[in-house]
Short mmCIF file of C-alpha atoms in Angstrom, two decimals:
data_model
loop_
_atom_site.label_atom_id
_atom_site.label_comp_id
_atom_site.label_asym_id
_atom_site.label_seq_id
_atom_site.Cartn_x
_atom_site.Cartn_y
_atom_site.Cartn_z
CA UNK A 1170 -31.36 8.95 9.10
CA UNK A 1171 -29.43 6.53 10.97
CA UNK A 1172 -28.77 7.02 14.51
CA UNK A 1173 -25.20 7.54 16.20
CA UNK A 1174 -23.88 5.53 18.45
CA UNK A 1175 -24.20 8.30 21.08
CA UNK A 1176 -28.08 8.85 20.14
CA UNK A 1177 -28.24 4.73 20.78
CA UNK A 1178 -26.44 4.86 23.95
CA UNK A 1179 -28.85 6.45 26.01
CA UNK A 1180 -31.81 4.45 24.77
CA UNK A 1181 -30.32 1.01 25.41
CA UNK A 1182 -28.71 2.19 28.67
CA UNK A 1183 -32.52 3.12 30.21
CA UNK A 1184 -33.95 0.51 28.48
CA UNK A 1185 -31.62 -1.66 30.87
CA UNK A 1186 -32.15 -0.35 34.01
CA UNK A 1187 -34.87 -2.69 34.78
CA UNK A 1188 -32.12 -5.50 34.99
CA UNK A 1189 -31.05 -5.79 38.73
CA UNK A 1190 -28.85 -8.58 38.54
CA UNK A 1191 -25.94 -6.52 37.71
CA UNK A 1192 -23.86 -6.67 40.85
CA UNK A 1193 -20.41 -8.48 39.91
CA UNK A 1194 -20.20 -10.78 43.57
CA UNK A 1195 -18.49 -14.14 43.07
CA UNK A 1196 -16.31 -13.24 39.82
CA UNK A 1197 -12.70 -14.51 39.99
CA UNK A 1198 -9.98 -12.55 40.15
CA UNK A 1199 -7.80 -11.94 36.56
CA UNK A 1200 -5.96 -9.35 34.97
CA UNK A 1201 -5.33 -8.75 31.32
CA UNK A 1202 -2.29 -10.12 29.86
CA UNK A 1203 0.49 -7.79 27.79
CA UNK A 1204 -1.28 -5.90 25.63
CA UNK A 1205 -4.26 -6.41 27.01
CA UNK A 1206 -7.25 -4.05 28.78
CA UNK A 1207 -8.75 -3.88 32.04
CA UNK A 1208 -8.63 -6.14 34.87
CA UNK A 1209 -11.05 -7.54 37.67
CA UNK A 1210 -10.62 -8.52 41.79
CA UNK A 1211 -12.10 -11.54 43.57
CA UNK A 1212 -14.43 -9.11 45.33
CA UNK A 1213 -15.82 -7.39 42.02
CA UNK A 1214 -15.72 -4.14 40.66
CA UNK A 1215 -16.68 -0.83 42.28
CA UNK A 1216 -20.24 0.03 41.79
CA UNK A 1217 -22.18 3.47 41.22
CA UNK A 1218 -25.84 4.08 41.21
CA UNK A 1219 -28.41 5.59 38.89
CA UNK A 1220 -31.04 8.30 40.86
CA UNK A 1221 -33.85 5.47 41.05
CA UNK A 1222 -31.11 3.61 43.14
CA UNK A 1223 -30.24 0.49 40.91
CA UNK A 1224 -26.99 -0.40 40.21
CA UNK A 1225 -24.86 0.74 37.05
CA UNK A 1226 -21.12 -0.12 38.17
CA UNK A 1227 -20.80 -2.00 35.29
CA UNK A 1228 -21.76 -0.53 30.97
CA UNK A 1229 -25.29 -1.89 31.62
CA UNK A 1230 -27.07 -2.26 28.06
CA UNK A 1231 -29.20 -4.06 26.13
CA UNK A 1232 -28.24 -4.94 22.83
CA UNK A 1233 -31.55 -3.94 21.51
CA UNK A 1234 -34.59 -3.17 22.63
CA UNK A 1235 -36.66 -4.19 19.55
CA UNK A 1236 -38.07 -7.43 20.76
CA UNK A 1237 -40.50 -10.43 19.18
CA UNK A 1238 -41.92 -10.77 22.55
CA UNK A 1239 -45.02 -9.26 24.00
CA UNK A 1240 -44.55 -9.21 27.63
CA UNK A 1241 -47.19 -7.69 29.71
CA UNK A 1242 -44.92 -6.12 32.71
CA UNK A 1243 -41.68 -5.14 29.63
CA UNK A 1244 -41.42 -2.19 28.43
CA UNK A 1245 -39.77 -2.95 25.57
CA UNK A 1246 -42.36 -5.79 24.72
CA UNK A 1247 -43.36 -6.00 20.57
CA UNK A 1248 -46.41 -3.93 21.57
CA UNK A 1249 -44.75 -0.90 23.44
CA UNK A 1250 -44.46 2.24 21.62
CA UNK A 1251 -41.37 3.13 23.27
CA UNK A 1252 -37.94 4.71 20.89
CA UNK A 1253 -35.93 1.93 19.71
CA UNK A 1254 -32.36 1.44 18.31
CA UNK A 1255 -29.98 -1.42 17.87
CA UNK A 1256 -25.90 -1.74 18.86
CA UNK A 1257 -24.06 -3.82 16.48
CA UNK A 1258 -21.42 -6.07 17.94
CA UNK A 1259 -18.79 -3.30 17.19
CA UNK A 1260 -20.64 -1.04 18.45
CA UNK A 1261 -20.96 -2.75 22.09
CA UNK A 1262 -17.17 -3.80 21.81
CA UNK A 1263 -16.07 -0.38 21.27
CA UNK A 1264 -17.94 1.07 23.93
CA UNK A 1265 -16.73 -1.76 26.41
CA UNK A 1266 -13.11 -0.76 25.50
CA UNK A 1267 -13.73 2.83 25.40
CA UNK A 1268 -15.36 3.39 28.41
CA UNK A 1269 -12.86 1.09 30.22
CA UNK A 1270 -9.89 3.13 28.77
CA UNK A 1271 -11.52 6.38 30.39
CA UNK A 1272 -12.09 4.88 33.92
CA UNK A 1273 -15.93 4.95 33.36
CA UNK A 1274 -16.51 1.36 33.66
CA UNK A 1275 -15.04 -2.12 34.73
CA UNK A 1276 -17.20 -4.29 33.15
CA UNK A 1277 -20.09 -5.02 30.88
CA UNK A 1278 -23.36 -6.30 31.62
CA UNK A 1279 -24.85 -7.49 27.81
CA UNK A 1280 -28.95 -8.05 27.71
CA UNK A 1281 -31.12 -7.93 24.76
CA UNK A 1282 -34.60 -8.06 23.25
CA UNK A 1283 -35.25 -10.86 20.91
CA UNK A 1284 -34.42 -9.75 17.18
CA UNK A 1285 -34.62 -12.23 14.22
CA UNK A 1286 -34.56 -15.35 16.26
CA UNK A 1287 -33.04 -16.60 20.00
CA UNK A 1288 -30.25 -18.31 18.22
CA UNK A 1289 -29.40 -14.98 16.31
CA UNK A 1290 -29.80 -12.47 19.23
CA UNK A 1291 -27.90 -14.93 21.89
CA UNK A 1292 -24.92 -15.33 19.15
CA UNK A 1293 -24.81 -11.35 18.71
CA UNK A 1294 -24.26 -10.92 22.30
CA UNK A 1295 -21.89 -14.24 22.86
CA UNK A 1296 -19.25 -12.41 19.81
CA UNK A 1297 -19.54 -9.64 22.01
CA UNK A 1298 -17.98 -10.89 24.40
CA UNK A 1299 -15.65 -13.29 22.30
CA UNK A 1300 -14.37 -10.31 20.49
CA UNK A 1301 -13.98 -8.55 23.78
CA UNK A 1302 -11.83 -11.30 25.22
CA UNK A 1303 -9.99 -12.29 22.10
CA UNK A 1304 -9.22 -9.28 20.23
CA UNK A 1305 -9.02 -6.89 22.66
CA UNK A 1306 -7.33 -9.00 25.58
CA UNK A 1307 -10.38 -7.63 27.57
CA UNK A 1308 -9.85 -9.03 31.35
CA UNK A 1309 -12.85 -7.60 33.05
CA UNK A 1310 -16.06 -8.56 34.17
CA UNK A 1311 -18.60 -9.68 31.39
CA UNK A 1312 -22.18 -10.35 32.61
CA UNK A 1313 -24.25 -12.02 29.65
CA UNK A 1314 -28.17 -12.39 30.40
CA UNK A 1315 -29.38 -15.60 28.33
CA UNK A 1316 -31.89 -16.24 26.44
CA UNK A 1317 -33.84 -19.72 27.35
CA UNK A 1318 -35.11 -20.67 23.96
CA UNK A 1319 -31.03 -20.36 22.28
CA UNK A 1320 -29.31 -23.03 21.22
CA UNK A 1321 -27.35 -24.96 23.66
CA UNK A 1322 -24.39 -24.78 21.81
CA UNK A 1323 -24.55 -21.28 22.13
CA UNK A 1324 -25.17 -20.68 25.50
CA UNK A 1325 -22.24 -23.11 26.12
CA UNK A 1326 -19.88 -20.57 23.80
CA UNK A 1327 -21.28 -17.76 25.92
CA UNK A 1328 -20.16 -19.43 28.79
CA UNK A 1329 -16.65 -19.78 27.64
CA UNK A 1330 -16.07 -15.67 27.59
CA UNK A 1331 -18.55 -14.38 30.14
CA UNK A 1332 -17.69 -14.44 33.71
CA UNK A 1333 -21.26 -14.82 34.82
CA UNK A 1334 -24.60 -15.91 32.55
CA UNK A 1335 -27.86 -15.49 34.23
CA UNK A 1336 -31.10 -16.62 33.09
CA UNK A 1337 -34.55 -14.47 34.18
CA UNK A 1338 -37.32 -16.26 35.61
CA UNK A 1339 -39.21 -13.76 35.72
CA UNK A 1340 -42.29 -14.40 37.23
CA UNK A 1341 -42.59 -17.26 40.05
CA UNK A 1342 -45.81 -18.07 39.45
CA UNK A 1343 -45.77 -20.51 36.17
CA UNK A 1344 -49.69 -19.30 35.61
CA UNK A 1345 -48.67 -15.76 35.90
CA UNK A 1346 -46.15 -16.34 33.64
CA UNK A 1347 -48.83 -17.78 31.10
CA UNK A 1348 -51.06 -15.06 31.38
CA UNK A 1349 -48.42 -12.16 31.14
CA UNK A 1350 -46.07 -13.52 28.99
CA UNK A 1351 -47.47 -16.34 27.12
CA UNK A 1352 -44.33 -16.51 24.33
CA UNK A 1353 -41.92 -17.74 27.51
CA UNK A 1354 -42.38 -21.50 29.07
CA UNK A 1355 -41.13 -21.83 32.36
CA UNK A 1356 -39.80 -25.49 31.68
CA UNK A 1357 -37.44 -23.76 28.86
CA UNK A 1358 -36.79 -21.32 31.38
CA UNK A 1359 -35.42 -23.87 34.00
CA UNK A 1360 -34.53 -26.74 31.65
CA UNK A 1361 -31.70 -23.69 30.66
CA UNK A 1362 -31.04 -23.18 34.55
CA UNK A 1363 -30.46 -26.66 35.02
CA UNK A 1364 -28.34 -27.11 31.66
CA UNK A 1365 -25.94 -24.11 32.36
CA UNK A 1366 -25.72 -25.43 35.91
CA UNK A 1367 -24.45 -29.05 35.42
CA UNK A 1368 -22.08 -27.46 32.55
CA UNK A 1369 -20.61 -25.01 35.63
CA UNK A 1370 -20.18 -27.55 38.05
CA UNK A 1371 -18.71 -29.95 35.15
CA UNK A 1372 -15.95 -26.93 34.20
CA UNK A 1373 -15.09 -27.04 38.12
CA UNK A 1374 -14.09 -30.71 38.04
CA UNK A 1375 -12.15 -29.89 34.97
CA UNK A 1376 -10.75 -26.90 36.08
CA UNK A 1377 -11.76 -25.12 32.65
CA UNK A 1378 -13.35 -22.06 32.30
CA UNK A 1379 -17.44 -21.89 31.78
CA UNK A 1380 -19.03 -18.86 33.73
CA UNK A 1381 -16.51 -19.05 36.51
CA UNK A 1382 -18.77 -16.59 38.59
CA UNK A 1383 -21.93 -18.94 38.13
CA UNK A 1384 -25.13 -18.43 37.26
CA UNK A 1385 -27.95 -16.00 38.55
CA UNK A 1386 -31.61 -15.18 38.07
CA UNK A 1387 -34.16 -12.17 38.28
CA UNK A 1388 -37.81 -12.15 39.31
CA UNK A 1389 -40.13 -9.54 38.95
CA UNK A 1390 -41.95 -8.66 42.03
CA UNK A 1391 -45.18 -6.93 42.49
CA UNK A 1392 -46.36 -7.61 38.73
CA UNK A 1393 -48.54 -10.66 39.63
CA UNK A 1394 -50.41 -11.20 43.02
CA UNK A 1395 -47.87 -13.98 44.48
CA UNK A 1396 -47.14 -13.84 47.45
CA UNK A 1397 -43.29 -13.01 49.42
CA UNK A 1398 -43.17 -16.50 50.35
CA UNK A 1399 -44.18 -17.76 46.94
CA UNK A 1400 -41.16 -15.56 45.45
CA UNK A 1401 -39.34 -17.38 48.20
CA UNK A 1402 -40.28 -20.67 47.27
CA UNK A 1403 -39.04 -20.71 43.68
CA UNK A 1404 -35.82 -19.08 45.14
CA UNK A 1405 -35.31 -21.63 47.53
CA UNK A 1406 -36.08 -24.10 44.88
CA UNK A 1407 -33.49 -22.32 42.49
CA UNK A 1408 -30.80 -22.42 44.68
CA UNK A 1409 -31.28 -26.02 45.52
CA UNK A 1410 -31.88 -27.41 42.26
CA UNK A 1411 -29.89 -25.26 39.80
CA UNK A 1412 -26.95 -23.95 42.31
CA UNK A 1413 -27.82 -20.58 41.62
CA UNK A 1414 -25.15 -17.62 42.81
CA UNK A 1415 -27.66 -15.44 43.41
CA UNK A 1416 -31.66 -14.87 42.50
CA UNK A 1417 -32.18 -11.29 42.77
CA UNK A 1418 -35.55 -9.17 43.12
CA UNK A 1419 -36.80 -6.35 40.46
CA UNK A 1420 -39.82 -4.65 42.00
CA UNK A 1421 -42.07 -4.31 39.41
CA UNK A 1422 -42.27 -0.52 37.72
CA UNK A 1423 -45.55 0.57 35.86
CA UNK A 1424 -44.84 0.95 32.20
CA UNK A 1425 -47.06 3.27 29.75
CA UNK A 1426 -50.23 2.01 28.31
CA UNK A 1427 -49.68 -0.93 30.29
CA UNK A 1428 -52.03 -3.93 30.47
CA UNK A 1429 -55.39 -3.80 32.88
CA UNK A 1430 -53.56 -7.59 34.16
CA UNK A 1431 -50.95 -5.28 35.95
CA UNK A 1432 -51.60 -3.56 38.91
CA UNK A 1433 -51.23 0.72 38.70
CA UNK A 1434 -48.29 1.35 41.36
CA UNK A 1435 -45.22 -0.13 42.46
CA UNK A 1436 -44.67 -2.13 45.16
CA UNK A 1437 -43.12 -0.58 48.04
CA UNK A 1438 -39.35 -0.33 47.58
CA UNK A 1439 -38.96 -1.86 51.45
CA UNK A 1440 -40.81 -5.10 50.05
CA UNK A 1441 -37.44 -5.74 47.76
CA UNK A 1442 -35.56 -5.64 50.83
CA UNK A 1443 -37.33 -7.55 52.86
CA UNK A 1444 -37.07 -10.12 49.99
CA UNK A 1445 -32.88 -9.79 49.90
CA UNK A 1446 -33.47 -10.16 53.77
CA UNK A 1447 -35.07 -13.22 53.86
CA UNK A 1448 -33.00 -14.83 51.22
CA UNK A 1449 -30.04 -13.80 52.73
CA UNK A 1450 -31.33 -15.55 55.97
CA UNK A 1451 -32.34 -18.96 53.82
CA UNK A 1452 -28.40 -18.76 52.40
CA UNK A 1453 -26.49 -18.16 55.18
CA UNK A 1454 -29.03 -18.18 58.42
CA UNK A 1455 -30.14 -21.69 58.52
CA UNK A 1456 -33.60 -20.62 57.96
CA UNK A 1457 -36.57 -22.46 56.25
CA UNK A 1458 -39.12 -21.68 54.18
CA UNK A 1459 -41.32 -22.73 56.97
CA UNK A 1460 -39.78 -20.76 59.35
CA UNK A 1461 -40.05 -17.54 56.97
CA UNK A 1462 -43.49 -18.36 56.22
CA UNK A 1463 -44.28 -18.71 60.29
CA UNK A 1464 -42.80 -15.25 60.68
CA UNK A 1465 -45.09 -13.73 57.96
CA UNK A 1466 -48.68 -12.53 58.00
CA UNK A 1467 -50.86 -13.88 54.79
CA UNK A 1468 -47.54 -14.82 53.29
CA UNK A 1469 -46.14 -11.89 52.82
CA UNK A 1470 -42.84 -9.99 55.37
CA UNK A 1471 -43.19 -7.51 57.54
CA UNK A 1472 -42.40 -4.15 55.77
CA UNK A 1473 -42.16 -2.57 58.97
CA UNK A 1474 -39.31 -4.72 60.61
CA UNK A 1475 -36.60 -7.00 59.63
CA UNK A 1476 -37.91 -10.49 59.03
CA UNK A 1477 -35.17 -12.38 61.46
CA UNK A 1478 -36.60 -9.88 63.95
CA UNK A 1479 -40.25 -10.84 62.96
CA UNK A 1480 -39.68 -14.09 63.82
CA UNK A 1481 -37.84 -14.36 67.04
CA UNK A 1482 -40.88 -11.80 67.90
CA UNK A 1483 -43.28 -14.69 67.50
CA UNK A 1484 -40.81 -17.24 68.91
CA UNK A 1485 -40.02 -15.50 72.05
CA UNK A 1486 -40.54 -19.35 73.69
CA UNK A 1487 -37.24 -20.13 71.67
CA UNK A 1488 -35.08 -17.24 73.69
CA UNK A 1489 -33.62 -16.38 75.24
CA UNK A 1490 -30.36 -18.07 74.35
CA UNK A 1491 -27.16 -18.51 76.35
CA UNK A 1492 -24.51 -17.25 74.74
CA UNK A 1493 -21.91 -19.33 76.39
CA UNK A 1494 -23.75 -22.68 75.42
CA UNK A 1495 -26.11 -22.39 72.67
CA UNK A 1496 -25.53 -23.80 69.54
CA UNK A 1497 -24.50 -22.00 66.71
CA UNK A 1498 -28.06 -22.28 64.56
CA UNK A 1499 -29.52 -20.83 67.63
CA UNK A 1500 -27.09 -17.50 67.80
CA UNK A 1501 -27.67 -16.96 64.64
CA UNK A 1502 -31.28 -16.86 64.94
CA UNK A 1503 -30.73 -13.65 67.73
CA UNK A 1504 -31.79 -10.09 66.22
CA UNK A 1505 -28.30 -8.27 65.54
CA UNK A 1506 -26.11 -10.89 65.65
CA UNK A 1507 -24.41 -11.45 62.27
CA UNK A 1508 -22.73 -14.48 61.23
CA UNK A 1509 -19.35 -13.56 61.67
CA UNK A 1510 -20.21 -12.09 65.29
CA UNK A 1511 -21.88 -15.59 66.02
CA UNK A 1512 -18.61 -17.30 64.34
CA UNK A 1513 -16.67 -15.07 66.79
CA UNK A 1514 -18.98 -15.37 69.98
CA UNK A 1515 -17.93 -19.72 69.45
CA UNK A 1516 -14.57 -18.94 68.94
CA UNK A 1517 -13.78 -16.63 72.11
CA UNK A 1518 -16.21 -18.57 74.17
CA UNK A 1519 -13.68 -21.59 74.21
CA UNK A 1520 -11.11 -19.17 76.03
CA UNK A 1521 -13.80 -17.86 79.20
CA UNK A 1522 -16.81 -17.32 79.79
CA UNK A 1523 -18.63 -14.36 77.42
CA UNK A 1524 -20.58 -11.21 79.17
CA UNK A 1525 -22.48 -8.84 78.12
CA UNK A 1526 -19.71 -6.62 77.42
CA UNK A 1527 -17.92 -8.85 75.50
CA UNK A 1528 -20.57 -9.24 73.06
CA UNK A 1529 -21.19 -5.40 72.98
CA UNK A 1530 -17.29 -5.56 71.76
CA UNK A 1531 -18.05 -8.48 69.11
CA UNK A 1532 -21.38 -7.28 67.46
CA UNK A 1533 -22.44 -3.45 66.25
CA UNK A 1534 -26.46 -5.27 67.26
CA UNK A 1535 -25.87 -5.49 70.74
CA UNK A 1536 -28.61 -3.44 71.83
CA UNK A 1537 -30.86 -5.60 69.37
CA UNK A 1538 -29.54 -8.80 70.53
CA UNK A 1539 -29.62 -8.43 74.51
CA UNK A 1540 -33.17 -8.68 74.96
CA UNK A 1541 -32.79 -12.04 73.64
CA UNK A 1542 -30.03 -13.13 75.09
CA UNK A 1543 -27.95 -14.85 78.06
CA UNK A 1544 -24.63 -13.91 79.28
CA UNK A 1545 -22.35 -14.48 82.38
CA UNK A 1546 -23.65 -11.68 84.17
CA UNK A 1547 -27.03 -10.66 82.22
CA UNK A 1548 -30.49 -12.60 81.93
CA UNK A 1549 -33.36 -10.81 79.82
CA UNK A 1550 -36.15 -12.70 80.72
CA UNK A 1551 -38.50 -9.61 82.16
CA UNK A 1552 -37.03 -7.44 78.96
CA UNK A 1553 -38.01 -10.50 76.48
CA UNK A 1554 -41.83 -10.85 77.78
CA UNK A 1555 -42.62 -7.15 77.42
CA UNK A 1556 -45.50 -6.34 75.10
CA UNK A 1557 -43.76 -3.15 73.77
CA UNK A 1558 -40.52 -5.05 72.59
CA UNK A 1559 -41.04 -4.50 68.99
CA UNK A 1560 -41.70 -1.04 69.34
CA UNK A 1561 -38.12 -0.59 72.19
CA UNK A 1562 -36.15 -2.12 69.24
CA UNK A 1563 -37.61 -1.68 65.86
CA UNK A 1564 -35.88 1.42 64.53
CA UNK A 1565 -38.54 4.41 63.66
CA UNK A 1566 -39.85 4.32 60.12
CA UNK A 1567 -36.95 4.92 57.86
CA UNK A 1568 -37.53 8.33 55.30
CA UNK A 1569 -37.58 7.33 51.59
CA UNK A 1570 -35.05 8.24 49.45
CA UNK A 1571 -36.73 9.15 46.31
#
């Protein structure tokens, strides 16, 4: 008997929830015309969370979970003996419209298992979101995950409807990514990143639509034995070669009769953090790989404290730093100070001279920061060479949440 849609709907909704690069960051801001549905803000959509703690804000299904490919760490590889089912195009349209309509959703994020061929599965899921836009006057957010080996004609089409496309790499390791999943190349993988970037920066210059809120990727973590600062070395490399909005880390989650290549637990949920941490330092910290990788131990973060933290612990020669001088890379190397505290320290310094008060006003980390820092009428030397500092600031272990 054929399924419902309703008996397909939960299927392809778990079968999703491995995806974490959901969040809707970047997209532009639009709103339907008359006689149109739904709408969307420059800062996103509002987002909600499934128990395991991964985001849902948007309808977040696959198209299918049948799939050609036989990927060790998937659950829904060919091999996997999980339930399947299959969403038409109408199907996914009239879920999109109908869940908008009833205030469940703002958006769609549209993945998919391989069915048939790349070129058929990525055209399935690019009328999705053409119908969506055209026939339904749909103005918000449409995520569309990719599919490397598709035609570039189609990607390109995809492009013109989705607000964001996003291509997994999915391992960082290119040997991993032959052993685990030897039907996926990592050249097709980035030759795709690199095509679907130049065609975004091209629409810019044109001021025509093509995935106005760019392009993002997903790695697996924990499936292979790289290392944090190998996962941050293809991200690194990512964002500098391919312009990427975002890479974003899935820790890896043991599947059923799994293969022996794969290790038996999870990694620790902290080790996705520290990941987001440590990117978000190489984006917007004026960080290095080299200076991540001289903060770690073996390669890999800290679990136990912040990695910005780990590092000015094992450059205590750098601090402290004078607040009413230093440069701006060098405040915003200073445990809990942010960047727009650091923008805000340069700005009011200009007027008089900053103490410690007034950067107690400016940044919530001002217990974190003084220790390595220099103000009008405070100097932390004796506090910055005591042997307990990590244990006076690090906060006790945080409880787990599941």
């Amino acid at each position: 008997m054929a399924m419902t849609l309703f008996e397909k709907l939960p299927i392809l909704a778990d079968a999703a929830k491995y995806d974490a690069s959901c969040a809707s960051s970047g997209g532009p801001k639009h709103k339907a015309k008359q006689g149109g549905l739904g709408s969307t803000t420059g800062a996103g959509i509002c987002h909600s969370y499934t128990p395991d703690g991964r985001c849902v804000s948007l309808l977040k299904i696959l198209l299918t979970n049948y799939c050609l490919y036989d990927c060790a760490y998937c659950i829904n590889r060919r091999s996997s003996n999980v339930r399947r089912a299959r969403f038409s195009v109408d199907e996914v349209v009239t879920l999109t419209t109908e869940f908008y309509k009833r205030n469940y959703i703002e958006g769609l994020f549209l993945s998919s298992g391989i069915i048939r061929s790349a070129d058929y599965t990525m055209e399935q899921m690019m009328l999705v979101a053409k119908k969506l836009r055209r026939e339904h006057g749909f103005a918000g957010y449409i995520h569309l995950k990719t599919i490397p080996e598709a035609s570039p004609w189609l990607i390109e089409q995809a492009g013109l409807w989705a607000d964001r496309l996003s291509i997994n790499l999915e391992l960082s390791r290119e040997t991993s990514l032959r052993k685990l999943a030897p039907e996926k190349n990592a050249e097709t993988i980035q030759f795709a990143m690199r095509q679907t970037g130049e065609r975004i920066a091209e629409a810019k210059k044109e001021k025509r639509r093509f995935s106005p809120a760019g392009q993002s990727t997903q790695i697996i973590v924990g499936a292979d034995d790289a290392s944090d600062l190998d996962v941050l070395r293809s991200s690194s490399r990512m964002y500098e070669k391919y312009k990427l909005k975002r890479v974003y880390y899935s820790g890896f989650s043991p599947i059923p009769d799994a293969s022996k290549a794969l290790p038996v637990k999870a990694p620790p949920l902290v080790r996705e953090h520290r990941l987001y941490q440590a990117d978000w330092l190489l984006r917007y910290y004026e960080f290095s790989i080299e200076d991540l990788a001289s903060a770690s131990d073996d390669g890999m973060l800290d679990l136990g404290i912040d990695p910005k933290f780990a590092w000015a612990l094992k450059h205590r020669e750098a601090f402290p730093v004078d607040v009413n001088t230093a440069a701006r890379e060098m405040l915003l190397r200073v445990p809990g100070l942010g960047k727009r505290a650091v923008d805000q320290i340069i700005s009011s310094r200009r007027h008089h001279r900053l103490r410690a008060e007034d950067i107690r006003r400016l940044s919530p980390g001002f217990k974190r920061a003084l220790p390595f820092l220099i103000a009008a009428d405070h100097h932390s030397t004796a506090l910055l060479d005591r042997l307990d500092l990590r244990s006076r600031i690090a906060p006790s272990q945080q409880l787990e949440l599941f």
